[in-house]
Coordinates of C-alpha atoms in Angstrom, one line a residue:
X1 CA 1.3 43.0 -2.0
X2 CA 3.6 41.0 0.2
X3 CA 4.1 37.2 -0.3
X4 CA 6.5 34.7 1.2
X5 CA 8.5 32.1 -0.6
X6 CA 7.6 29.2 1.7
X7 CA 4.6 28.3 3.9
X8 CA 5.0 27.5 7.6
X9 CA 5.2 23.8 8.5
X10 CA 1.8 22.3 9.0
X11 CA 0.7 19.6 11.4
X12 CA 1.6 16.7 9.0
X13 CA 0.3 14.1 11.3
X14 CA -3.2 15.6 11.5
X15 CA -3.2 16.0 7.7
X16 CA -2.0 12.4 7.3
X17 CA -4.8 10.9 9.5
X18 CA -7.4 13.0 8.0
X19 CA -6.4 12.0 4.5
X20 CA -6.4 8.3 5.8
X21 CA -10.0 8.6 7.1
X22 CA -11.2 10.1 3.7
X23 CA -9.4 7.3 1.7
X24 CA -10.7 4.5 4.0
X25 CA -14.2 6.0 3.9
X26 CA -14.0 5.8 0.1
X27 CA -12.7 2.1 0.3
X28 CA -15.7 1.3 2.6
X29 CA -18.2 2.4 -0.1
X30 CA -19.6 -0.6 -2.0
X31 CA -20.9 -0.2 -5.5
X32 CA -24.1 1.8 -5.6
X33 CA -27.3 -0.1 -5.4
X34 CA -30.4 1.8 -6.7
X35 CA -33.5 2.1 -4.7
X36 CA -34.4 1.8 -1.0
X37 CA -31.3 -0.3 -0.1
X38 CA -28.9 2.4 -1.3
X39 CA -30.8 5.2 0.5
X40 CA -30.8 3.2 3.7
X41 CA -27.0 2.6 3.4
X42 CA -26.4 6.2 2.7
X43 CA -28.5 7.3 5.7
X44 CA -26.8 4.7 8.0
X45 CA -23.4 5.9 6.9
X46 CA -24.4 9.5 7.5
X47 CA -25.6 8.6 11.0
X48 CA -22.5 6.6 11.8
X49 CA -20.2 9.5 10.6
X50 CA -22.2 12.0 12.7
X51 CA -21.9 9.8 15.7
X52 CA -18.2 9.4 15.3
X53 CA -17.7 13.1 14.9
X54 CA -20.0 13.8 17.9
X55 CA -18.6 11.2 20.3
X56 CA -15.0 10.5 19.5
X57 CA -12.9 13.0 21.6
X58 CA -11.2 15.7 19.6
X59 CA -7.5 15.1 19.0
X60 CA -7.8 11.3 19.6
X61 CA -7.4 10.8 15.8
X62 CA -3.6 11.5 16.2
X63 CA -3.0 8.1 17.8
X64 CA -4.1 5.1 15.7
X65 CA -4.9 2.5 18.4
X66 CA -6.9 4.8 20.8
X67 CA -8.8 6.2 17.9
X68 CA -9.7 2.8 16.5
X69 CA -10.9 1.6 19.9
X70 CA -12.9 4.9 20.5
X71 CA -14.7 4.4 17.0
X72 CA -15.3 0.8 18.0
X73 CA -17.0 1.9 21.3
X74 CA -19.1 4.5 19.5
X75 CA -20.2 2.0 16.9
X76 CA -20.9 -0.5 19.5
X77 CA -23.1 1.9 21.5
X78 CA -25.1 2.8 18.5
X79 CA -25.5 -0.9 17.4
X80 CA -26.4 -2.0 21.0
X81 CA -29.0 0.8 21.2
X82 CA -30.7 -0.1 17.9
X83 CA -30.8 -3.8 18.8
X84 CA -32.1 -3.0 22.3
X85 CA -34.9 -1.0 21.0
X86 CA -36.0 -3.7 18.7
X87 CA -36.0 -6.4 21.4
X88 CA -37.5 -4.2 24.0
X89 CA -40.4 -3.7 21.6
X90 CA -40.6 -7.3 20.8
X91 CA -40.7 -8.2 24.5
X92 CA -43.4 -5.7 25.3
X93 CA -45.6 -7.1 22.5
X94 CA -45.4 -10.7 23.8
X95 CA -46.0 -9.5 27.4
X96 CA -42.3 -10.1 28.6
X97 CA -42.3 -6.9 30.8
X98 CA -39.3 -8.0 33.0
X99 CA -37.2 -8.8 30.0
X100 CA -38.3 -5.5 28.3
X101 CA -37.4 -3.5 31.4
X102 CA -33.9 -5.0 31.7
X103 CA -33.3 -4.4 27.9
X104 CA -34.5 -0.8 28.2
X105 CA -32.2 0.1 31.1
X106 CA -29.2 -1.6 29.4
X107 CA -29.9 0.0 26.1
X108 CA -30.0 3.4 27.6
X109 CA -26.7 2.6 29.4
X110 CA -25.1 1.4 26.1
X111 CA -26.4 4.5 24.3
X112 CA -24.7 6.8 26.9
X113 CA -21.3 5.0 26.7
X114 CA -20.2 7.0 23.6
X115 CA -21.1 10.3 25.3
X116 CA -19.3 9.2 28.4
X117 CA -16.4 8.6 26.2
X118 CA -16.6 12.1 24.9
X119 CA -17.0 13.7 28.3
X120 CA -14.3 11.8 30.0
X121 CA -12.0 11.3 27.2
X122 CA -11.2 7.8 28.8
X123 CA -11.5 4.9 26.4
X124 CA -10.8 2.6 29.5
X125 CA -13.7 3.9 31.5
X126 CA -16.2 3.7 28.6
X127 CA -15.1 0.3 27.6
X128 CA -15.3 -1.1 31.1
X129 CA -18.8 0.6 31.5
X130 CA -20.0 -1.1 28.3
X131 CA -18.7 -4.5 29.4
X132 CA -20.3 -4.2 32.8
X133 CA -23.6 -3.3 31.3
X134 CA -23.5 -6.3 28.9
X135 CA -22.4 -8.7 31.8
X136 CA -25.2 -7.5 34.2
X137 CA -27.9 -7.3 31.4
X138 CA -27.3 -10.8 29.9
X139 CA -26.8 -12.4 33.3
X140 CA -30.1 -10.9 34.5
X141 CA -31.9 -12.2 31.4
X142 CA -30.4 -15.7 32.0
X143 CA -32.1 -15.5 35.4
X144 CA -35.6 -14.9 34.0
X145 CA -35.4 -16.7 30.7
X146 CA -34.5 -20.3 31.7
X147 CA -30.9 -20.2 32.5
X148 CA -28.7 -22.3 30.3
X149 CA -31.9 -23.5 28.6
X150 CA -32.7 -20.0 27.2
X151 CA -31.1 -18.0 24.5
X152 CA -29.7 -15.4 26.8
X153 CA -26.9 -17.8 27.8
X154 CA -25.6 -17.3 24.2
X155 CA -25.5 -13.6 24.6
X156 CA -23.7 -14.1 27.9
X157 CA -21.2 -16.2 26.1
X158 CA -20.4 -13.3 23.7
X159 CA -19.5 -11.0 26.5
X160 CA -15.8 -12.2 26.7
X161 CA -15.3 -11.4 23.0
X162 CA -16.9 -8.0 23.5
X163 CA -14.6 -7.4 26.4
X164 CA -11.5 -8.3 24.4
X165 CA -12.6 -5.8 21.6
X166 CA -13.6 -3.0 24.0
X167 CA -11.2 -3.3 26.8
X168 CA -7.4 -3.7 26.5
X169 CA -5.0 -5.5 28.8
X170 CA -5.6 -7.4 32.1
X171 CA -9.0 -5.8 32.6
X172 CA -10.4 -7.7 29.5
X173 CA -9.1 -11.0 31.0
X174 CA -11.0 -10.1 34.3
X175 CA -14.2 -9.6 32.5
X176 CA -13.7 -12.9 30.6
X177 CA -13.2 -14.6 34.0
X178 CA -16.4 -13.0 35.4
X179 CA -18.3 -14.0 32.4
X180 CA -17.3 -17.7 32.8
X181 CA -18.1 -17.5 36.5
X182 CA -21.6 -16.4 35.8
X183 CA -22.1 -19.0 33.1
X184 CA -20.8 -21.8 35.4
X185 CA -23.2 -20.5 38.0
X186 CA -26.3 -21.2 35.8
X187 CA -24.8 -24.4 34.6
X188 CA -24.3 -25.7 38.2
X189 CA -27.9 -24.6 39.0
X190 CA -29.3 -26.5 36.1
X191 CA -27.2 -29.7 37.0
X192 CA -28.6 -29.7 40.4
X193 CA -32.2 -29.3 39.2
X194 CA -32.6 -25.7 40.1
X195 CA -33.9 -24.3 36.8
X196 CA -34.2 -20.6 36.3
X197 CA -37.8 -19.4 35.8
X198 CA -39.2 -18.2 32.4
X199 CA -41.1 -15.0 33.0
X200 CA -42.8 -14.8 29.6
X201 CA -45.9 -16.8 28.2
X202 CA -44.7 -20.4 27.4
X203 CA -46.4 -20.2 24.0
X204 CA -43.7 -17.6 22.9
X205 CA -40.7 -19.7 23.9
X206 CA -39.7 -21.0 20.5
X207 CA -40.1 -17.6 18.9
X208 CA -38.1 -15.9 21.7
X209 CA -35.4 -18.4 21.4
X210 CA -35.3 -18.2 17.6
X211 CA -35.3 -14.4 17.7
X212 CA -32.6 -14.4 20.4
X213 CA -30.2 -16.6 18.4
X214 CA -30.9 -14.9 15.0
X215 CA -30.3 -11.5 16.8
X216 CA -27.1 -12.8 18.4
X217 CA -25.7 -14.0 15.0
X218 CA -26.7 -10.7 13.4
X219 CA -25.3 -8.6 16.2
X220 CA -21.9 -10.4 16.2
X221 CA -21.8 -10.2 12.4
X222 CA -22.3 -6.4 12.4
X223 CA -19.9 -6.0 15.3
X224 CA -17.3 -8.0 13.3
X225 CA -17.9 -5.7 10.3
X226 CA -17.4 -2.7 12.5
X227 CA -14.3 -4.2 14.0
X228 CA -12.9 -5.2 10.5
X229 CA -13.6 -1.7 9.3
X230 CA -11.6 -0.2 12.1
X231 CA -8.9 -2.7 11.6
X232 CA -8.6 -1.8 7.9
X233 CA -8.9 1.9 8.7
X234 CA -6.1 1.6 11.3
X235 CA -3.9 -0.5 9.0
X236 CA -4.4 2.0 6.2
X237 CA -3.4 4.9 8.7
X238 CA -0.3 3.0 9.6
X239 CA 0.6 2.4 6.0
X240 CA 0.2 6.1 5.3
X241 CA 2.2 6.9 8.5
X242 CA 4.9 4.5 7.4
X243 CA 5.0 6.1 3.9
X244 CA 5.2 9.5 5.5
X245 CA 8.1 8.4 7.8
X246 CA 9.8 6.9 4.7
X247 CA 9.4 10.2 2.7
X248 CA 10.7 12.1 5.8
X249 CA 13.7 9.8 6.0
X250 CA 14.4 10.4 2.3
X251 CA 14.0 14.2 2.9
X252 CA 16.3 14.0 6.0
X253 CA 18.9 12.2 3.9
X254 CA 18.6 14.8 1.3
X255 CA 19.0 17.6 3.8
X256 CA 21.9 15.8 5.3
X257 CA 23.6 15.5 1.8
X258 CA 22.9 19.2 1.2
X259 CA 24.4 20.0 4.6
X260 CA 27.5 18.0 3.7
X261 CA 27.6 19.7 0.3
X262 CA 27.2 23.1 1.9
X263 CA 30.1 22.4 4.1
X264 CA 32.1 21.3 1.3
X265 CA 31.3 24.3 -0.8
X266 CA 31.9 26.8 2.1
X267 CA 35.2 25.1 3.1
X268 CA 36.5 24.9 -0.5
X269 CA 35.1 28.3 -1.9
X270 CA 36.1 30.3 1.1
X271 CA 39.4 28.8 1.6
X272 CA 41.1 30.1 -1.6
X273 CA 40.0 33.6 -1.2
X274 CA 41.0 33.6 2.5
X275 CA 44.4 32.4 1.6
X276 CA 44.7 35.2 -1.0
X277 CA 43.6 37.8 1.7
X278 CA 46.0 36.3 4.3
X279 CA 48.9 36.2 1.8
X280 CA 48.7 39.7 0.5
X281 CA 47.9 41.1 4.0
X282 CA 51.1 39.4 5.3
X283 CA 53.0 41.0 2.4
X284 CA 51.7 44.4 3.3
X285 CA 52.3 43.9 7.0
X286 CA 56.0 42.7 6.2
X287 CA 56.6 45.7 4.1
X288 CA 58.4 43.7 1.4
X289 CA 58.9 45.6 -1.8
X290 CA 56.5 48.1 -0.4
X291 CA 55.3 50.9 -2.6
X292 CA 52.2 52.9 -3.1
X293 CA 51.5 51.3 -6.5
X294 CA 52.2 47.8 -5.1
X295 CA 50.1 48.3 -2.0
X296 CA 47.2 49.4 -4.2
X297 CA 47.6 46.3 -6.4
X298 CA 47.8 44.0 -3.3
X299 CA 44.6 45.8 -1.9
X300 CA 42.8 45.1 -5.2
X301 CA 43.5 41.5 -4.8
X302 CA 42.3 41.5 -1.3
X303 CA 39.1 43.3 -2.4
X304 CA 38.4 40.8 -5.1
X305 CA 38.9 37.9 -2.8
X306 CA 36.7 39.5 -0.1
X307 CA 34.1 40.2 -2.8
X308 CA 34.1 36.4 -3.7
X309 CA 33.6 35.5 0.0
X310 CA 30.8 38.0 0.4
X311 CA 29.0 36.9 -2.8
X312 CA 29.2 33.2 -1.5
X313 CA 27.9 34.0 2.0
X314 CA 25.1 36.2 0.5
X315 CA 23.9 33.4 -1.8
X316 CA 24.0 30.9 1.1
X317 CA 22.0 33.3 3.3
X318 CA 19.6 33.9 0.4
X319 CA 18.9 30.2 -0.2
X320 CA 18.3 29.7 3.6
X321 CA 16.0 32.7 3.8
X322 CA 14.0 31.6 0.8
X323 CA 13.5 28.0 2.1
X324 CA 12.5 29.2 5.5
X325 CA 10.0 31.6 4.2
X326 CA 11.9 34.6 5.5
X327 CA 12.4 36.3 2.2
X328 CA 9.4 38.5 1.7
X329 CA 8.5 39.7 -1.9
X330 CA 6.9 43.1 -2.6
X331 CA 5.0 42.2 -5.8
X332 CA 4.2 45.4 -7.9
X333 CA 4.0 46.6 -11.5
X334 CA 7.5 47.2 -12.7
X335 CA 9.3 47.6 -16.0
X336 CA 11.4 44.5 -16.8
X337 CA 13.0 46.3 -19.8
X338 CA 14.4 49.1 -17.6
X339 CA 15.7 46.5 -15.1
X340 CA 17.3 44.6 -17.9
X341 CA 19.1 47.7 -19.2
X342 CA 20.5 48.5 -15.8
X343 CA 21.7 45.0 -15.3
X344 CA 23.4 45.0 -18.7
X345 CA 25.1 48.3 -17.9
X346 CA 26.4 46.8 -14.7
X347 CA 28.2 44.0 -16.6
X348 CA 29.7 46.3 -19.3
X349 CA 33.1 46.5 -17.7
X350 CA 33.3 42.7 -16.9
X351 CA 32.2 41.7 -20.4
X352 CA 34.8 44.1 -21.9
X353 CA 37.6 42.5 -20.0
X354 CA 36.8 39.2 -21.7
X355 CA 36.2 41.1 -25.1
X356 CA 32.6 40.0 -25.0
X357 CA 29.9 42.1 -26.6
X358 CA 26.4 42.3 -25.2
X359 CA 23.7 42.8 -27.9
X360 CA 20.1 43.7 -27.0
X361 CA 17.2 42.7 -29.3
X362 CA 13.6 43.6 -29.1
X363 CA 12.0 46.5 -27.2
X364 CA 13.6 46.4 -23.8
X365 CA 11.5 49.1 -22.3
X366 CA 8.8 49.4 -21.3
X367 CA 7.8 45.8 -20.5
X368 CA 5.4 45.8 -17.6
X369 CA 5.3 42.8 -15.3
X370 CA 3.9 41.7 -11.9
X371 CA 7.1 41.2 -9.9
X372 CA 9.4 42.3 -7.1
X373 CA 11.9 44.6 -8.7
X374 CA 14.8 43.5 -6.5
X375 CA 14.0 39.8 -7.1
X376 CA 13.7 40.4 -10.8
X377 CA 17.0 42.2 -10.9
X378 CA 18.7 39.3 -9.0
X379 CA 17.2 36.8 -11.6
X380 CA 18.6 38.8 -14.6
X381 CA 21.8 39.6 -12.8
X382 CA 22.5 35.9 -12.2
X383 CA 21.7 34.8 -15.6
X384 CA 23.6 37.5 -17.5
X385 CA 26.6 36.9 -15.1
X386 CA 26.5 33.2 -16.1
X387 CA 26.3 34.0 -19.8
X388 CA 29.4 36.2 -19.5
X389 CA 31.1 33.7 -17.2
X390 CA 30.7 30.7 -19.6
X391 CA 31.2 32.6 -22.9
X392 CA 34.5 32.3 -24.7
X393 CA 36.9 35.3 -25.0
X394 CA 35.7 37.5 -27.8
X395 CA 32.3 35.9 -27.8
X396 CA 28.9 37.5 -28.0
X397 CA 25.9 37.6 -25.5
X398 CA 22.4 38.3 -26.8
X399 CA 19.6 39.6 -24.6
X400 CA 16.1 39.5 -26.1
X401 CA 12.6 40.4 -24.7
X402 CA 9.4 39.5 -26.2
X403 CA 5.7 39.1 -25.3
X404 CA 3.9 35.7 -24.9
X405 CA 0.4 34.8 -24.3
X406 CA 1.2 34.1 -20.7
X407 CA 3.7 36.8 -19.8
X408 CA 6.8 38.7 -20.8
X409 CA 9.8 36.5 -21.7
X410 CA 13.3 37.7 -21.1
X411 CA 16.1 35.6 -22.7
X412 CA 19.9 35.7 -22.6
X413 CA 21.9 33.6 -25.0
X414 CA 25.6 32.8 -24.9
X415 CA 28.1 31.1 -27.2
X416 CA 29.8 28.9 -24.6
X417 CA 30.3 25.2 -24.6
X418 CA 26.6 24.5 -23.9
X419 CA 25.1 22.2 -21.3
X420 CA 24.7 18.4 -21.6
X421 CA 21.4 16.7 -21.2
X422 CA 22.7 15.1 -18.0
X423 CA 23.5 18.5 -16.5
X424 CA 20.2 20.0 -17.6
X425 CA 18.3 17.5 -15.6
X426 CA 19.8 18.9 -12.4
X427 CA 20.5 22.4 -13.5
X428 CA 18.4 24.3 -11.0
X429 CA 19.4 22.2 -7.9
X430 CA 21.5 23.6 -5.2
X431 CA 25.2 23.2 -5.2
X432 CA 25.1 21.8 -8.8
X433 CA 28.5 21.9 -10.5
X434 CA 28.2 21.6 -14.2
X435 CA 30.5 19.8 -16.6
X436 CA 31.4 23.1 -18.3
X437 CA 33.7 25.4 -16.6
X438 CA 33.9 29.3 -16.5
X439 CA 36.1 30.5 -19.4
X440 CA 37.9 33.3 -17.4
X441 CA 38.8 31.4 -14.1
X442 CA 35.6 32.8 -12.4
X443 CA 34.3 30.9 -9.4
X444 CA 31.0 29.0 -9.3
X445 CA 29.4 27.6 -6.3
X446 CA 26.2 26.1 -7.8
X447 CA 23.7 28.3 -6.0
X448 CA 22.9 31.0 -8.5
X449 CA 20.5 29.1 -10.7
X450 CA 18.7 27.5 -7.7
X451 CA 18.0 31.1 -6.4
X452 CA 16.8 32.1 -9.9
X453 CA 14.4 29.2 -10.0
X454 CA 13.0 29.8 -6.5
X455 CA 12.5 33.5 -7.1
X456 CA 10.9 33.0 -10.5
X457 CA 8.4 30.4 -9.1
X458 CA 7.7 32.7 -6.1
X459 CA 6.6 35.4 -8.5
X460 CA 4.4 33.0 -10.4
X461 CA 6.9 32.9 -13.3
X462 CA 9.1 30.2 -14.9
X463 CA 12.6 29.7 -16.0
X464 CA 14.0 27.3 -18.5
X465 CA 17.0 26.4 -20.5
X466 CA 17.6 25.4 -24.0
X467 CA 21.0 24.1 -24.9
X468 CA 23.0 21.6 -26.8
X469 CA 26.6 20.6 -26.0
X470 CA 28.9 22.8 -28.0
X471 CA 26.2 25.2 -29.2
X472 CA 25.9 27.6 -26.2
X473 CA 22.8 28.0 -23.9
X474 CA 19.7 30.1 -23.8
X475 CA 18.0 30.8 -20.6
X476 CA 14.4 32.2 -20.7
X477 CA 12.5 33.8 -17.8
X478 CA 8.8 34.3 -18.0
X479 CA 6.9 36.7 -15.6
X480 CA 3.2 37.6 -15.5
X481 CA 2.3 40.6 -17.8
X482 CA 0.9 43.8 -16.1
X483 CA -1.0 46.8 -17.3
X484 CA 1.1 49.9 -17.7
X485 CA 0.6 52.4 -14.8
X486 CA -2.0 55.0 -15.4
X487 CA 0.4 58.0 -15.6
X488 CA 2.7 56.1 -18.0
X489 CA -0.3 55.2 -20.3
X490 CA -1.5 58.8 -20.2
X491 CA 2.0 59.9 -21.4

């Protein structure tokens, strides 16, 4: 099974806006009201959400203001159609056929606006279309319902506000001007004694006027609620976007600091071994005090310095590959005890130079785990290397292995100076230089433990440190337990 250590970057903006819609939808929900009212609210919300999903063009949610205006146009179209159906039915009941005809035509046009928005993807076209329908419809109703003496003039007066909500820029100003012109036209007619006719039975006049103004107040109130909901949603989206930008700035600053730290580590830790290489190479080239034994000794110094540089460069490349998701892991059933034994054998010579004894406790093999053998080897290698590096001359290093309810635990304990609480808080961060220093002059670039942490987590494991200043340190790695292979179990 192959896994990667990092996922590919996602479209953060789309996720952010989707999260914002979900959160604002939750904010819009009022406390639950039992009974019919709650069911009506739930049904209305479901219809609204379905209409938004159907009519708002895909991808428009990425831009806050166009998305807000598109939702407003969709909500306006739905609201206008509902009101239109109600008034058309009312007019037909009282015998106002001309008024019902105008409202039916306008309602159909208003209902089509959201679908026009979806088809064209143009907020400008859909907004202007709605405003034109409103101006023509209410202007026509004024002409057959008494002009300035009828309720339709109030609806006409609401057109400028609707234009400002639906259409942006100079075009909204044009619609406001045209609405004023139409209103002034009916006012001038009335002042000159030319009253517009009323084409419905006179006995219904008070009821029509009352229904008209109540409907206007209700319509503008609901439209205001829709607008306020869109405004709050847009504000919440901007707040989330602002927070996201702030987080990205923090991350960029962190990356910039890591880049500077990387340059500092690379410059410092590569400079010394390069000077050694150059110095001994110059001595060999000059032939000073040249002898076979001296040349071999100089070559050993060059090899050691080159090995330090290769180690640093390898670790830097590993960290970069892990963070970029280019460090694939081959998870399989492997014997952590056998890996531990080979790692310990590899450090026998280095430990002997510092007169350090490595003691193994517990059944080192077999200990079956789900892990990548190479990654597990690298983890144990880094931790045992650190234990020897920070142990005093003549000290002891203990390697233990045990089973736990959630995995196999491998521990390495040294007798060094220990790690302070402050250092433990940043122990597994990149380029961390601890207060304690290697006891044999070994180099440390602060990358080993960060690699250990990333590899352990990638294999669904953990790594932790227990230490007190002056009492040494114990590092414990926990990896998921696996069943022994069939052939091994049979043996």
